Short mmCIF file of C-alpha atoms and ligand atoms in Angstrom, two decimals:
data_model
loop_
_atom_site.label_atom_id
_atom_site.label_comp_id
_atom_site.label_asym_id
_atom_site.label_seq_id
_atom_site.Cartn_x
_atom_site.Cartn_y
_atom_site.Cartn_z
CA TYR A 1 -37.39 12.78 3.37
CA PRO A 2 -35.67 12.20 5.66
CA GLN A 3 -36.10 8.58 4.65
CA GLN A 4 -34.66 5.37 5.94
CA PHE A 5 -34.01 2.24 3.98
CA GLU A 6 -32.71 -1.14 4.87
CA LEU A 7 -29.78 -2.72 3.11
CA LEU A 8 -30.10 -6.52 3.40
CA ARG A 9 -27.20 -8.92 3.31
CA PRO A 10 -27.59 -11.35 0.38
CA GLU A 11 -28.27 -14.85 1.72
CA PHE A 12 -25.38 -16.75 0.14
CA ARG A 13 -22.31 -18.35 1.64
CA VAL A 14 -20.00 -16.29 -0.62
CA THR A 15 -21.49 -13.05 0.68
CA GLU A 16 -20.93 -13.93 4.33
CA ASN A 17 -17.98 -11.57 4.68
CA TRP A 18 -19.35 -8.75 2.59
CA ARG A 19 -19.40 -5.30 4.12
CA VAL A 20 -20.81 -1.88 3.23
CA ALA A 21 -18.82 1.32 2.73
CA THR A 22 -20.73 4.55 2.15
CA ALA A 23 -20.93 8.12 3.39
CA LEU A 24 -24.69 7.71 3.86
CA PRO A 25 -25.51 8.17 7.56
CA ARG A 26 -26.33 5.01 9.50
CA ALA A 27 -29.53 4.77 11.48
CA GLU A 28 -29.28 3.93 15.15
CA GLY A 29 -28.44 0.28 15.62
CA THR A 30 -26.54 -0.12 12.35
CA ALA A 31 -22.86 -0.78 12.96
CA LEU A 32 -20.08 0.85 10.96
CA LEU A 33 -19.48 -1.06 7.69
CA ASP A 34 -22.48 -3.31 8.29
CA PHE A 35 -25.68 -4.04 6.42
CA GLY A 36 -28.73 -2.52 8.06
CA VAL A 37 -30.69 0.72 8.08
CA TYR A 38 -29.28 3.83 6.45
CA GLN A 39 -30.92 7.20 6.02
CA ALA A 40 -30.87 10.17 3.70
CA THR A 41 -31.99 13.69 4.58
CA ASP A 42 -32.96 14.39 1.00
CA TYR A 43 -32.85 12.93 -2.50
CA GLN A 44 -29.62 14.81 -3.28
CA GLN A 45 -27.83 13.12 -0.40
CA LEU A 46 -29.12 9.72 -1.48
CA ILE A 47 -27.86 9.94 -5.05
CA ASP A 48 -24.66 11.69 -3.98
CA SER A 49 -23.60 8.78 -1.75
CA PRO A 50 -22.25 5.80 -3.67
CA LEU A 51 -22.10 2.47 -1.85
CA LEU A 52 -19.27 -0.01 -2.13
CA VAL A 53 -20.59 -3.42 -1.11
CA GLY A 54 -18.52 -6.60 -1.06
CA LEU A 55 -15.02 -7.57 -0.03
CA PHE A 56 -12.66 -4.71 0.71
CA THR A 57 -9.97 -3.52 3.06
CA VAL A 58 -10.56 -0.40 5.11
CA GLN A 59 -8.10 1.88 6.86
CA GLN A 60 -8.76 5.01 8.83
CA PHE A 61 -7.14 8.31 9.72
CA ALA A 62 -8.37 11.62 11.09
CA VAL A 63 -8.06 15.18 9.80
CA ASP A 64 -8.89 17.75 12.48
CA GLY A 65 -10.57 14.93 14.38
CA VAL A 66 -12.88 14.07 11.47
CA PRO A 67 -12.67 10.37 10.53
CA HIS A 68 -11.51 9.60 6.99
CA TYR A 69 -11.90 6.07 5.63
CA LEU A 70 -9.77 4.60 2.87
CA VAL A 71 -11.58 1.65 1.31
CA VAL A 72 -9.92 -0.52 -1.34
CA SER A 73 -12.06 -3.11 -3.10
CA SER A 74 -11.18 -6.81 -3.50
CA GLN A 75 -7.81 -8.33 -2.64
CA ASN A 76 -4.61 -6.67 -3.79
CA HIS A 77 -0.90 -6.93 -3.15
CA TYR A 78 0.38 -3.46 -2.39
CA ASP A 79 1.90 -1.23 0.25
CA SER A 80 -1.26 -0.32 2.14
CA GLU A 81 0.60 1.66 4.81
CA ARG A 82 2.14 3.85 2.15
CA LEU A 83 -1.18 4.50 0.43
CA LEU A 84 -2.68 5.45 3.78
CA THR A 85 0.16 7.82 4.71
CA ASP A 86 0.24 9.43 1.28
CA THR A 87 -3.54 9.92 1.24
CA GLU A 88 -3.48 11.44 4.71
CA GLN A 89 -0.67 13.84 3.79
CA LEU A 90 -2.52 14.92 0.64
CA CYS A 91 -5.64 15.59 2.70
CA GLN A 92 -3.58 17.73 5.06
CA ALA A 93 -2.17 19.69 2.13
CA GLN A 94 -5.63 20.42 0.70
CA ARG A 95 -6.98 21.26 4.12
CA ALA A 96 -4.13 23.78 4.47
CA VAL A 97 -5.31 25.59 1.31
CA PHE A 98 -8.65 26.34 2.94
CA GLY A 99 -7.43 26.62 6.53
CA GLY A 100 -9.77 23.90 7.76
CA LEU A 101 -12.28 21.29 6.71
CA PRO A 102 -15.76 22.34 5.56
CA ASP A 103 -17.85 23.07 8.67
CA ASP A 104 -20.45 20.43 7.84
CA LEU A 105 -18.02 17.59 7.05
CA GLN A 106 -18.50 14.83 9.64
CA HIS A 107 -16.73 11.99 7.87
CA TYR A 108 -15.10 11.36 4.51
CA TRP A 109 -14.82 8.18 2.46
CA PHE A 110 -12.32 7.32 -0.27
CA LEU A 111 -13.91 4.41 -2.14
CA LEU A 112 -11.30 2.84 -4.43
CA TRP A 113 -12.81 0.47 -6.92
CA ILE A 114 -9.98 -1.66 -8.28
CA THR A 115 -10.27 -3.07 -11.79
CA GLU A 116 -7.98 -4.67 -14.33
CA HIS A 117 -7.99 -1.55 -16.50
CA GLY A 118 -9.69 1.70 -15.73
CA TYR A 119 -9.13 5.15 -14.44
CA GLY A 120 -11.39 7.92 -13.24
CA GLY A 121 -13.06 9.49 -10.28
CA LEU A 122 -16.17 11.32 -9.26
CA GLU A 123 -16.47 13.75 -6.39
CA HIS A 124 -19.25 13.54 -3.84
CA LYS A 125 -20.01 15.72 -0.87
CA ASP A 126 -18.64 13.39 1.79
CA SER A 127 -16.91 10.79 -0.37
CA THR A 128 -15.35 10.01 -3.69
CA LEU A 129 -15.58 6.92 -5.86
CA LEU A 130 -12.27 6.29 -7.60
CA LEU A 131 -11.63 3.79 -10.35
CA CYS A 132 -8.09 2.59 -10.88
CA SER A 133 -6.07 -0.36 -12.04
CA ARG A 134 -4.65 -2.87 -9.57
CA HIS A 135 -1.19 -1.92 -10.80
CA ASP A 136 -1.66 1.76 -9.96
CA LEU A 137 -1.46 0.78 -6.28
CA PRO A 138 2.04 1.18 -4.80
CA ALA A 139 4.24 -1.91 -4.93
CA ARG A 140 6.07 -2.61 -1.67
CA GLN A 141 9.53 -2.16 -3.16
CA MET A 142 8.72 1.18 -4.82
CA THR A 143 10.91 4.11 -3.80
CA ALA A 144 9.82 7.35 -5.52
CA PRO A 145 6.28 7.02 -6.93
CA ASP A 146 6.21 5.61 -10.46
CA ASP A 147 4.04 7.35 -13.07
CA ALA A 148 1.00 5.17 -12.40
CA TYR A 149 1.07 5.69 -8.64
CA GLN A 150 1.73 9.42 -8.98
CA THR A 151 -1.31 9.61 -11.26
CA LEU A 152 -3.42 7.80 -8.65
CA LEU A 153 -2.20 10.16 -5.93
CA GLY A 154 -3.08 13.07 -8.21
CA LEU A 155 -6.58 11.64 -8.61
CA ILE A 156 -7.03 11.23 -4.84
CA SER A 157 -5.79 14.78 -4.35
CA HIS A 158 -8.08 16.09 -7.11
CA GLU A 159 -11.28 14.54 -5.81
CA TYR A 160 -10.57 15.56 -2.23
CA PHE A 161 -10.06 19.19 -3.30
CA HIS A 162 -13.55 19.03 -4.80
CA THR A 163 -14.91 18.55 -1.26
CA TRP A 164 -14.59 22.34 -0.99
CA TRP A 165 -14.26 23.43 -4.60
CA VAL A 166 -17.32 22.06 -6.51
CA LYS A 167 -19.25 20.14 -3.85
CA ARG A 168 -19.67 23.17 -1.57
CA LEU A 169 -18.45 26.22 -3.44
CA LYS A 170 -20.08 25.95 -6.87
CA PRO A 171 -21.55 28.01 -9.71
CA ALA A 172 -24.69 29.75 -8.44
CA PRO A 173 -27.00 27.99 -10.95
CA PHE A 174 -25.86 24.63 -9.53
CA HIS A 175 -27.41 25.46 -6.14
CA ALA A 176 -30.78 24.43 -7.52
CA TYR A 177 -29.45 21.79 -9.86
CA GLN A 178 -31.99 20.59 -12.43
CA LEU A 179 -31.46 16.84 -12.64
CA SER A 180 -33.93 16.51 -15.50
CA GLN A 181 -31.72 18.39 -17.95
CA GLU A 182 -28.13 19.31 -18.77
CA GLN A 183 -26.84 22.30 -16.78
CA TYR A 184 -24.56 24.65 -18.68
CA THR A 185 -21.89 26.91 -17.20
CA PRO A 186 -18.87 28.77 -18.58
CA GLN A 187 -17.13 28.40 -15.18
CA LEU A 188 -15.60 24.91 -15.39
CA TRP A 189 -12.12 26.39 -16.05
CA LEU A 190 -12.36 27.82 -12.52
CA TYR A 191 -13.66 24.65 -10.90
CA GLU A 192 -11.95 21.79 -12.74
CA GLY A 193 -8.98 23.89 -13.87
CA PHE A 194 -8.08 25.21 -10.43
CA THR A 195 -8.67 21.78 -8.91
CA SER A 196 -6.25 20.35 -11.48
CA TYR A 197 -3.67 22.95 -10.49
CA PHE A 198 -4.02 22.23 -6.78
CA ASP A 199 -4.10 18.44 -7.17
CA ASP A 200 -0.51 18.23 -8.41
CA LEU A 201 0.65 21.13 -6.25
CA ALA A 202 -0.40 19.16 -3.16
CA LEU A 203 1.90 16.32 -4.25
CA ILE A 204 4.96 18.50 -3.83
CA LYS A 205 3.65 20.63 -0.95
CA SER A 206 3.13 17.42 1.02
CA GLU A 207 6.53 16.07 -0.13
CA ARG A 208 5.01 13.03 -1.85
CA ILE A 209 7.05 13.76 -5.01
CA SER A 210 10.35 15.52 -5.62
CA GLN A 211 10.74 18.99 -7.08
CA GLN A 212 12.09 17.46 -10.29
CA ALA A 213 9.05 15.18 -10.57
CA TYR A 214 6.78 18.19 -10.14
CA LEU A 215 8.60 20.18 -12.82
CA THR A 216 8.28 17.19 -15.16
CA THR A 217 4.55 17.09 -14.47
CA LEU A 218 4.33 20.79 -15.34
CA GLU A 219 6.31 20.27 -18.56
CA GLN A 220 3.87 17.56 -19.61
CA LEU A 221 0.92 19.81 -18.81
CA VAL A 222 2.32 22.76 -20.77
CA THR A 223 3.22 20.56 -23.75
CA ARG A 224 -0.21 18.93 -23.85
CA VAL A 225 -1.97 22.30 -23.90
CA THR A 226 0.42 24.08 -26.26
CA ARG A 227 0.78 21.45 -28.98
CA ASN A 228 -2.98 21.16 -29.44
CA PRO A 229 -4.04 23.63 -32.13
CA SER A 230 -7.23 24.13 -30.09
CA ASP A 231 -5.13 26.33 -27.77
CA SER A 232 -5.76 29.28 -30.08
CA ARG A 233 -9.07 28.11 -31.53
CA GLN A 234 -11.46 27.60 -28.61
CA SER A 235 -11.84 29.75 -25.50
CA LEU A 236 -11.95 28.24 -22.02
CA SER A 237 -15.43 29.65 -21.45
CA ASP A 238 -16.69 27.96 -24.63
CA SER A 239 -15.00 24.70 -23.69
CA SER A 240 -16.69 24.86 -20.27
CA PHE A 241 -20.05 25.71 -21.71
CA ASN A 242 -19.90 22.92 -24.30
CA ALA A 243 -18.68 20.22 -21.90
CA TRP A 244 -21.91 18.25 -22.29
CA THR A 245 -21.88 18.21 -26.06
CA LYS A 246 -18.16 18.46 -26.94
CA TYR A 247 -15.64 17.70 -24.18
CA TYR A 248 -17.34 14.48 -23.15
CA LEU A 249 -18.15 13.51 -26.75
CA GLN A 250 -14.74 13.90 -28.39
CA ASP A 251 -14.08 12.86 -31.97
CA GLU A 252 -10.83 12.50 -33.93
CA ASN A 253 -10.64 16.26 -34.48
CA ALA A 254 -10.68 17.02 -30.73
CA PRO A 255 -7.02 18.16 -30.43
CA ASN A 256 -7.70 20.80 -33.07
CA SER A 257 -11.06 21.99 -31.83
CA ILE A 258 -11.44 21.34 -28.08
CA VAL A 259 -9.36 22.99 -25.39
CA SER A 260 -9.26 21.18 -22.04
CA TYR A 261 -10.72 23.32 -19.26
CA TYR A 262 -8.89 20.96 -16.90
CA ALA A 263 -5.38 21.33 -18.35
CA LYS A 264 -5.54 24.90 -19.62
CA GLY A 265 -7.64 25.94 -16.62
CA ALA A 266 -4.77 24.66 -14.45
CA LEU A 267 -2.38 26.88 -16.40
CA VAL A 268 -4.65 29.90 -15.83
CA ALA A 269 -4.44 29.08 -12.11
CA LEU A 270 -0.66 28.91 -12.42
CA ALA A 271 -0.57 32.27 -14.21
CA VAL A 272 -2.68 33.84 -11.44
CA GLU A 273 -0.43 32.21 -8.83
CA ALA A 274 2.62 33.72 -10.56
CA GLU A 275 1.17 37.23 -10.46
CA LEU A 276 0.11 36.87 -6.81
CA GLN A 277 3.51 35.43 -5.82
CA ALA A 278 5.21 38.37 -7.54
CA ASN A 279 3.19 40.58 -5.19
CA ASN A 280 4.04 38.55 -2.08
CA LYS A 281 0.68 36.83 -2.01
CA ASP A 282 -0.36 33.34 -3.09
CA LEU A 283 -3.24 31.58 -4.76
CA SER A 284 -4.02 29.34 -1.77
CA HIS A 285 -4.92 32.26 0.45
CA PHE A 286 -6.81 33.93 -2.36
CA CYS A 287 -8.87 30.76 -2.93
CA ARG A 288 -9.50 30.42 0.80
CA ASP A 289 -11.00 33.93 0.94
CA PHE A 290 -12.88 33.35 -2.30
CA TYR A 291 -14.37 30.15 -0.86
CA GLN A 292 -15.57 31.89 2.29
CA HIS A 293 -16.99 34.84 0.40
CA TYR A 294 -19.03 32.87 -2.15
CA LEU A 295 -19.84 29.70 -0.20
CA ALA A 296 -23.42 30.67 0.62
CA THR A 297 -24.41 32.22 -2.72
CA GLY A 298 -22.37 30.32 -5.26
CA THR A 299 -20.32 32.06 -7.92
CA ALA A 300 -21.59 34.07 -10.86
CA ASP A 301 -19.70 34.00 -14.15
CA ARG A 302 -17.80 37.15 -13.19
CA SER A 303 -17.17 36.42 -9.50
CA PHE A 304 -13.54 35.42 -9.87
CA PHE A 305 -12.66 38.58 -11.81
CA ASP A 306 -14.60 40.70 -9.30
CA ALA A 307 -12.75 39.09 -6.40
CA LEU A 308 -9.37 39.78 -8.02
CA SER A 309 -10.34 43.41 -8.57
CA ALA A 310 -11.59 43.75 -5.01
CA ALA A 311 -8.26 42.39 -3.76
CA GLY A 312 -6.46 45.16 -5.64
CA PHE A 313 -5.57 43.19 -8.79
CA LYS A 314 -7.63 45.09 -11.36
CA ALA A 315 -5.21 44.62 -14.26
CA LEU A 316 -4.87 40.91 -13.53
CA ALA A 317 -8.65 40.56 -13.35
CA ALA A 318 -9.00 42.04 -16.84
CA GLN A 319 -6.21 39.81 -18.09
CA VAL A 320 -7.72 36.62 -16.67
CA GLU A 321 -11.08 37.50 -18.17
CA ASP A 322 -9.40 37.91 -21.55
CA TRP A 323 -7.58 34.57 -21.17
CA VAL A 324 -10.85 32.84 -20.35
CA TYR A 325 -13.14 34.40 -22.94
CA ARG A 326 -10.78 34.70 -25.91
CA ALA A 327 -9.09 31.72 -27.60
CA GLN A 328 -5.38 32.40 -27.28
CA PRO A 329 -2.17 30.88 -25.91
CA LEU A 330 -1.29 32.02 -22.37
CA PRO A 331 1.90 34.06 -21.74
CA LEU A 332 3.45 31.10 -19.93
CA ALA A 333 7.11 32.14 -20.18
CA GLU A 334 6.30 35.36 -18.26
CA SER A 335 4.36 33.44 -15.63
CA PHE A 336 7.08 30.85 -15.10
CA ALA A 337 9.70 33.62 -14.84
CA LYS A 338 7.74 35.08 -11.91
CA LEU A 339 7.90 31.65 -10.26
CA GLY A 340 11.66 31.36 -10.74
CA LEU A 341 11.61 29.10 -13.81
CA THR A 342 12.77 29.51 -17.40
CA LEU A 343 10.47 27.99 -20.01
CA SER A 344 12.06 26.95 -23.31
CA TRP A 345 10.90 24.80 -26.19
CA ARG A 346 12.15 22.05 -28.48
CA SER A 347 10.74 19.88 -31.26
CA PRO A 348 9.38 16.46 -30.30
CA GLN A 349 11.32 13.22 -30.88
CA HIS A 350 8.03 11.39 -31.40
CA PHE A 351 4.32 11.91 -30.87
CA ASP A 352 4.32 11.02 -27.17
CA ASP A 353 7.37 13.14 -26.35
CA THR A 354 6.09 15.69 -23.80
CA HIS A 355 8.91 16.57 -21.39
CA GLY A 356 12.61 16.51 -20.58
CA THR A 357 15.68 18.06 -22.14
CA GLN A 358 16.80 17.55 -25.72
CA GLN A 359 18.79 14.33 -26.19
CA GLN A 360 19.39 14.53 -29.95
CA ASN A 361 18.29 16.51 -32.98
CA ALA A 362 14.59 16.11 -33.60
CA PRO A 363 13.68 13.76 -36.46
CA ALA A 364 10.93 14.44 -38.97
CA THR A 365 7.46 13.71 -37.62
CA LEU A 366 4.03 13.29 -39.15
CA GLY A 367 2.23 15.14 -36.35
CA CYS A 368 -0.38 12.49 -35.76
CA SER A 369 -1.11 9.72 -33.32
CA LEU A 370 -0.96 6.25 -34.85
CA LYS A 371 -2.36 2.87 -33.97
CA THR A 372 -1.61 -0.48 -35.55
CA GLN A 373 -4.86 -2.18 -36.57
CA ASN A 374 -4.89 -5.51 -38.44
CA GLY A 375 -1.16 -5.06 -39.02
CA LEU A 376 -1.64 -1.65 -40.67
CA VAL A 377 -0.40 1.62 -39.17
CA THR A 378 -3.50 3.81 -38.98
CA VAL A 379 -3.88 7.54 -38.34
CA GLN A 380 -5.87 8.31 -35.19
CA GLN A 381 -5.67 12.04 -34.59
CA LEU A 382 -3.93 14.57 -36.78
CA TYR A 383 -2.68 18.00 -35.72
CA LEU A 384 -3.68 20.91 -37.91
CA ASP A 385 -0.70 22.30 -39.89
CA SER A 386 1.53 19.31 -39.09
CA ALA A 387 3.61 17.67 -41.85
CA GLY A 388 1.00 14.92 -42.15
CA HIS A 389 -1.83 17.43 -42.39
CA GLN A 390 0.04 19.46 -45.03
CA ALA A 391 0.56 16.26 -47.03
CA GLY A 392 -3.19 15.67 -46.96
CA LEU A 393 -3.49 12.83 -44.42
CA MET A 394 -6.80 12.25 -42.69
CA ALA A 395 -7.85 10.35 -39.58
CA GLY A 396 -8.48 6.72 -40.52
CA ASP A 397 -5.86 6.61 -43.31
CA GLN A 398 -3.80 3.40 -43.38
CA LEU A 399 -0.09 4.06 -44.02
CA LEU A 400 1.46 1.58 -46.45
CA ALA A 401 4.81 2.90 -47.72
CA LEU A 402 7.10 5.92 -47.50
CA ALA A 403 9.59 6.54 -50.33
CA GLY A 404 8.86 3.02 -51.52
CA TYR A 405 9.61 1.34 -48.17
CA LYS A 406 6.96 -0.60 -46.29
CA ILE A 407 5.59 1.17 -43.23
CA THR A 408 5.29 -0.75 -39.96
CA ASP A 409 5.24 0.61 -36.42
CA LYS A 410 8.94 -0.34 -36.27
CA SER A 411 10.06 0.95 -39.68
CA LEU A 412 8.27 4.31 -39.68
CA PRO A 413 10.43 6.03 -37.00
CA GLN A 414 13.56 4.77 -38.80
CA LEU A 415 12.36 6.05 -42.18
CA LEU A 416 11.50 9.45 -40.71
CA LYS A 417 14.97 9.60 -39.17
CA ARG A 418 16.94 8.43 -42.21
CA LEU A 419 15.26 9.93 -45.27
CA PRO A 420 16.80 13.29 -46.26
CA TYR A 421 15.52 16.08 -44.06
CA GLY A 422 13.56 18.69 -46.01
CA SER A 423 12.98 16.38 -48.98
CA GLU A 424 9.57 15.52 -50.39
CA GLN A 425 8.78 11.80 -50.40
CA PRO A 426 5.81 9.81 -51.73
CA LEU A 427 3.59 8.53 -48.90
CA THR A 428 1.37 5.68 -50.06
CA ILE A 429 -1.85 5.08 -48.16
CA PHE A 430 -5.21 3.41 -48.23
CA ARG A 431 -8.08 5.82 -47.62
CA LYS A 432 -10.99 3.48 -47.15
CA ASP A 433 -10.80 1.40 -50.37
CA ARG A 434 -8.70 3.87 -52.41
CA LEU A 435 -4.94 3.63 -52.91
CA LEU A 436 -3.44 7.15 -52.83
CA THR A 437 0.02 8.66 -52.92
CA LEU A 438 0.55 11.92 -51.01
CA PRO A 439 3.60 14.23 -51.12
CA LEU A 440 5.16 14.31 -47.64
CA THR A 441 7.79 16.94 -46.83
CA LEU A 442 10.10 15.63 -44.12
CA GLN A 443 10.18 18.20 -41.35
CA ALA A 444 10.49 18.32 -37.59
CA GLY A 445 7.43 18.98 -35.49
CA LYS A 446 6.94 22.49 -34.12
CA ALA A 447 9.03 23.41 -31.08
CA GLN A 448 6.21 22.77 -28.60
CA VAL A 449 7.75 20.43 -26.07
CA ALA A 450 8.16 22.43 -22.85
CA MET A 451 11.41 22.44 -20.89
CA LEU A 452 11.65 24.08 -17.47
CA SER A 453 14.89 25.05 -15.77
CA ILE A 454 15.51 26.87 -12.52
CA ALA A 455 16.38 30.56 -12.88
CA ASP A 456 15.68 31.91 -9.39
CA ASP A 457 15.66 29.36 -6.62
CA ALA A 458 14.40 31.80 -3.97
CA LYS A 459 11.23 32.47 -5.98
CA LEU A 460 10.79 28.79 -6.70
CA GLN A 461 11.12 27.83 -3.04
CA ARG A 462 8.73 30.57 -1.96
CA TRP A 463 6.17 28.95 -4.22
CA LEU A 464 6.88 25.25 -3.65
CA ALA A 465 8.12 25.18 -0.05
CA PRO A 466 6.71 22.12 1.71
CA LEU A 467 3.93 22.70 4.24
CA SER A 468 6.11 21.23 6.97
CA THR A 469 8.53 24.19 6.72
CA ASN A 470 6.02 27.02 7.23
CA THR A 471 4.17 26.15 10.39
ZN1 ZN B 1 -12.67 17.16 -11.20
#
């Protein structure tokens, strides 16, 4: 290295209009988006630069004069101007966190790989490869972003934040990354968690979504973390450390045993933000200084706590360390109060109920996710201590009848609503090839659906004020 290699255009008529999108530097004589000679300064750059080759649309904007390319694969019907504007505004919001682009960033590529189904993204130093469904792209008649488009914008925002926070600032052991083996770190709560906090925050700071939409997103986040029994059973540091063997290899017991360093890490960021805001500071500026301070060396496991202490937040540093290393629910109500919000709770209407105010009294629930397979309602994941768990249900059980009535995906919610609350009813199931009857007590799920309401608008606005208002 440095090495050059030539990318040849396939010699077929159908490939005539193919082009190349990649952050790999072009050699002299190779035109932008063309086949030809590319070069890599080292092996890391080569494998860190995905190529999108084929038919795609490409749009361009600049941040601080640095060209950014938005590449969308294949042919799609969507509002391309809107996607471009929204992406640009999100980039500006993330740039504002750090006060500028990374010094060595010369261009940036968003490579959107459109599929029928699919969702995900991977950060690279000068690009990101994003996978999304065709229908996540914004329809032309859309007003406020629908859930799918907001999720895509969150993904774009997330991966772009990684340009600073993971691809440049990173755990010290990752500076000499060993590609031949798994690399373990307890710090993913700081990297993926804080990125997850800032990805959604940028949506409101850049005025892509409304304040209400942001509060709904927070309610969903809080509910998802809180209702999982893992919240008080696995620490964030353990979850980070075991990412290779647990988080990315989840089984049916995951909600009970694995805490998400993304989701709960984002709530740690929010709790730190709350404390800083209460002291007339904010997490963005703290992260900017943190980035500058540790950019060259990388972060040790204690760096974040040390930085908080050095900034005069000794008590907070000790608290964050405790949140990270000990499995326990976070004091979220206190944090939200500091941000001008009141957090309250209610029981879920159904398994997927994660946000919004109470519409009616909560019905009895089983506390498990269900899927209909071969016409039979089957238990997927079961929360520890839920009504279903107390009755003795297990993942994989096929639900046949409740109180003598046939269970279907349609009848089950009705039965749970209509059978006498508090009564014990026979639940008939198949467990593999055995017919069993379990005693189910009809009870509402725990009050773990988060509801946020505004208590102090001045505090809330100080936190969420759009970038455009504080120039
Ligand atoms: Zn990430």
